[in-house]
Every structure is written in structure tokens, then in C-alpha cells.
Amino acid sequence: MQNPTYTTSDFSRKSGDIIADALRQPVTITQRNKPRLIVLNIDDYARLRKQADMRRAGRTENMSDELFAEVEKAIEEYAMADDPAE
């Protein structure tokens, strides 16, 4: 079943109807015939946030010196344990 869809103009004029729909299921808001927003109830939002992968990518340039040293040591130990010459 497709989510109800409204335009940004509808959003201004029919906000009560849109909110009522969004309490039952996610609602798509379009602008110039392109989907721009999804309006959903707080329980669905909380469920999605709980399922989200909160990991973040970082750069070694932004690591503290202490953390960088730990990572470097772990890599060296891993490489040595995997080296058949030793």
C-alpha cells in the first residue's frame, strides 16, 4: 500500500488532515512532483532511530595521539601474529 502523498501547498492548507493521516501511516510531502519529506508518528520515528546504525566513520587525522598509538600497536601485533616467518 502506497503512503498518502500531499504537495507542499496541501501541507499549508490541509495540515490537520495530513497530521491525522501521519498518525496512522507515514505521509509523503512532494514539491514540484518530487518527494521531499516524510511525516510520521513519533512511535515509528523512535522505532527507526532504535534500529539505526549509529556508527560513524572517522579519519586518523582526527584521532587523539593516544588512540592512534593504540590502533598502530594493534595493527603491528596483528601483522606479526599473521607473519609465517616468525
JSON list of N, CA, C and O in Angstrom, two decimals, residues 52-57:
[
{"chain": "A", "resi": 52, "resn": "ALA", "atom": "N", "xyz": [18.55, 2.16, 13.85]},
{"chain": "A", "resi": 52, "resn": "ALA", "atom": "CA", "xyz": [19.58, 2.81, 13.04]},
{"chain": "A", "resi": 52, "resn": "ALA", "atom": "C", "xyz": [20.98, 2.40, 13.48]},
{"chain": "A", "resi": 52, "resn": "ALA", "atom": "O", "xyz": [21.23, 2.15, 14.65]},
{"chain": "A", "resi": 53, "resn": "ASP", "atom": "N", "xyz": [21.86, 2.33, 12.53]},
{"chain": "A", "resi": 53, "resn": "ASP", "atom": "CA", "xyz": [23.27, 2.05, 12.79]},
{"chain": "A", "resi": 53, "resn": "ASP", "atom": "C", "xyz": [23.92, 3.38, 13.16]},
{"chain": "A", "resi": 53, "resn": "ASP", "atom": "O", "xyz": [24.03, 4.28, 12.33]},
{"chain": "A", "resi": 54, "resn": "MET", "atom": "N", "xyz": [24.33, 3.52, 14.40]},
{"chain": "A", "resi": 54, "resn": "MET", "atom": "CA", "xyz": [24.85, 4.80, 14.89]},
{"chain": "A", "resi": 54, "resn": "MET", "atom": "C", "xyz": [26.37, 4.93, 14.74]},
{"chain": "A", "resi": 54, "resn": "MET", "atom": "O", "xyz": [26.96, 5.89, 15.23]},
{"chain": "A", "resi": 55, "resn": "ARG", "atom": "N", "xyz": [27.00, 3.97, 14.06]},
{"chain": "A", "resi": 55, "resn": "ARG", "atom": "CA", "xyz": [28.44, 4.07, 13.87]},
{"chain": "A", "resi": 55, "resn": "ARG", "atom": "C", "xyz": [28.76, 5.26, 12.97]},
{"chain": "A", "resi": 55, "resn": "ARG", "atom": "O", "xyz": [27.99, 5.62, 12.10]},
{"chain": "A", "resi": 56, "resn": "ARG", "atom": "N", "xyz": [29.90, 5.84, 13.20]},
{"chain": "A", "resi": 56, "resn": "ARG", "atom": "CA", "xyz": [30.35, 6.98, 12.40]},
{"chain": "A", "resi": 56, "resn": "ARG", "atom": "C", "xyz": [31.75, 6.69, 11.87]},
{"chain": "A", "resi": 56, "resn": "ARG", "atom": "O", "xyz": [32.56, 6.09, 12.54]},
{"chain": "A", "resi": 57, "resn": "ALA", "atom": "N", "xyz": [32.00, 7.13, 10.66]},
{"chain": "A", "resi": 57, "resn": "ALA", "atom": "CA", "xyz": [33.34, 7.00, 10.09]},
{"chain": "A", "resi": 57, "resn": "ALA", "atom": "C", "xyz": [34.17, 8.17, 10.57]},
{"chain": "A", "resi": 57, "resn": "ALA", "atom": "O", "xyz": [33.68, 9.27, 10.75]}
]
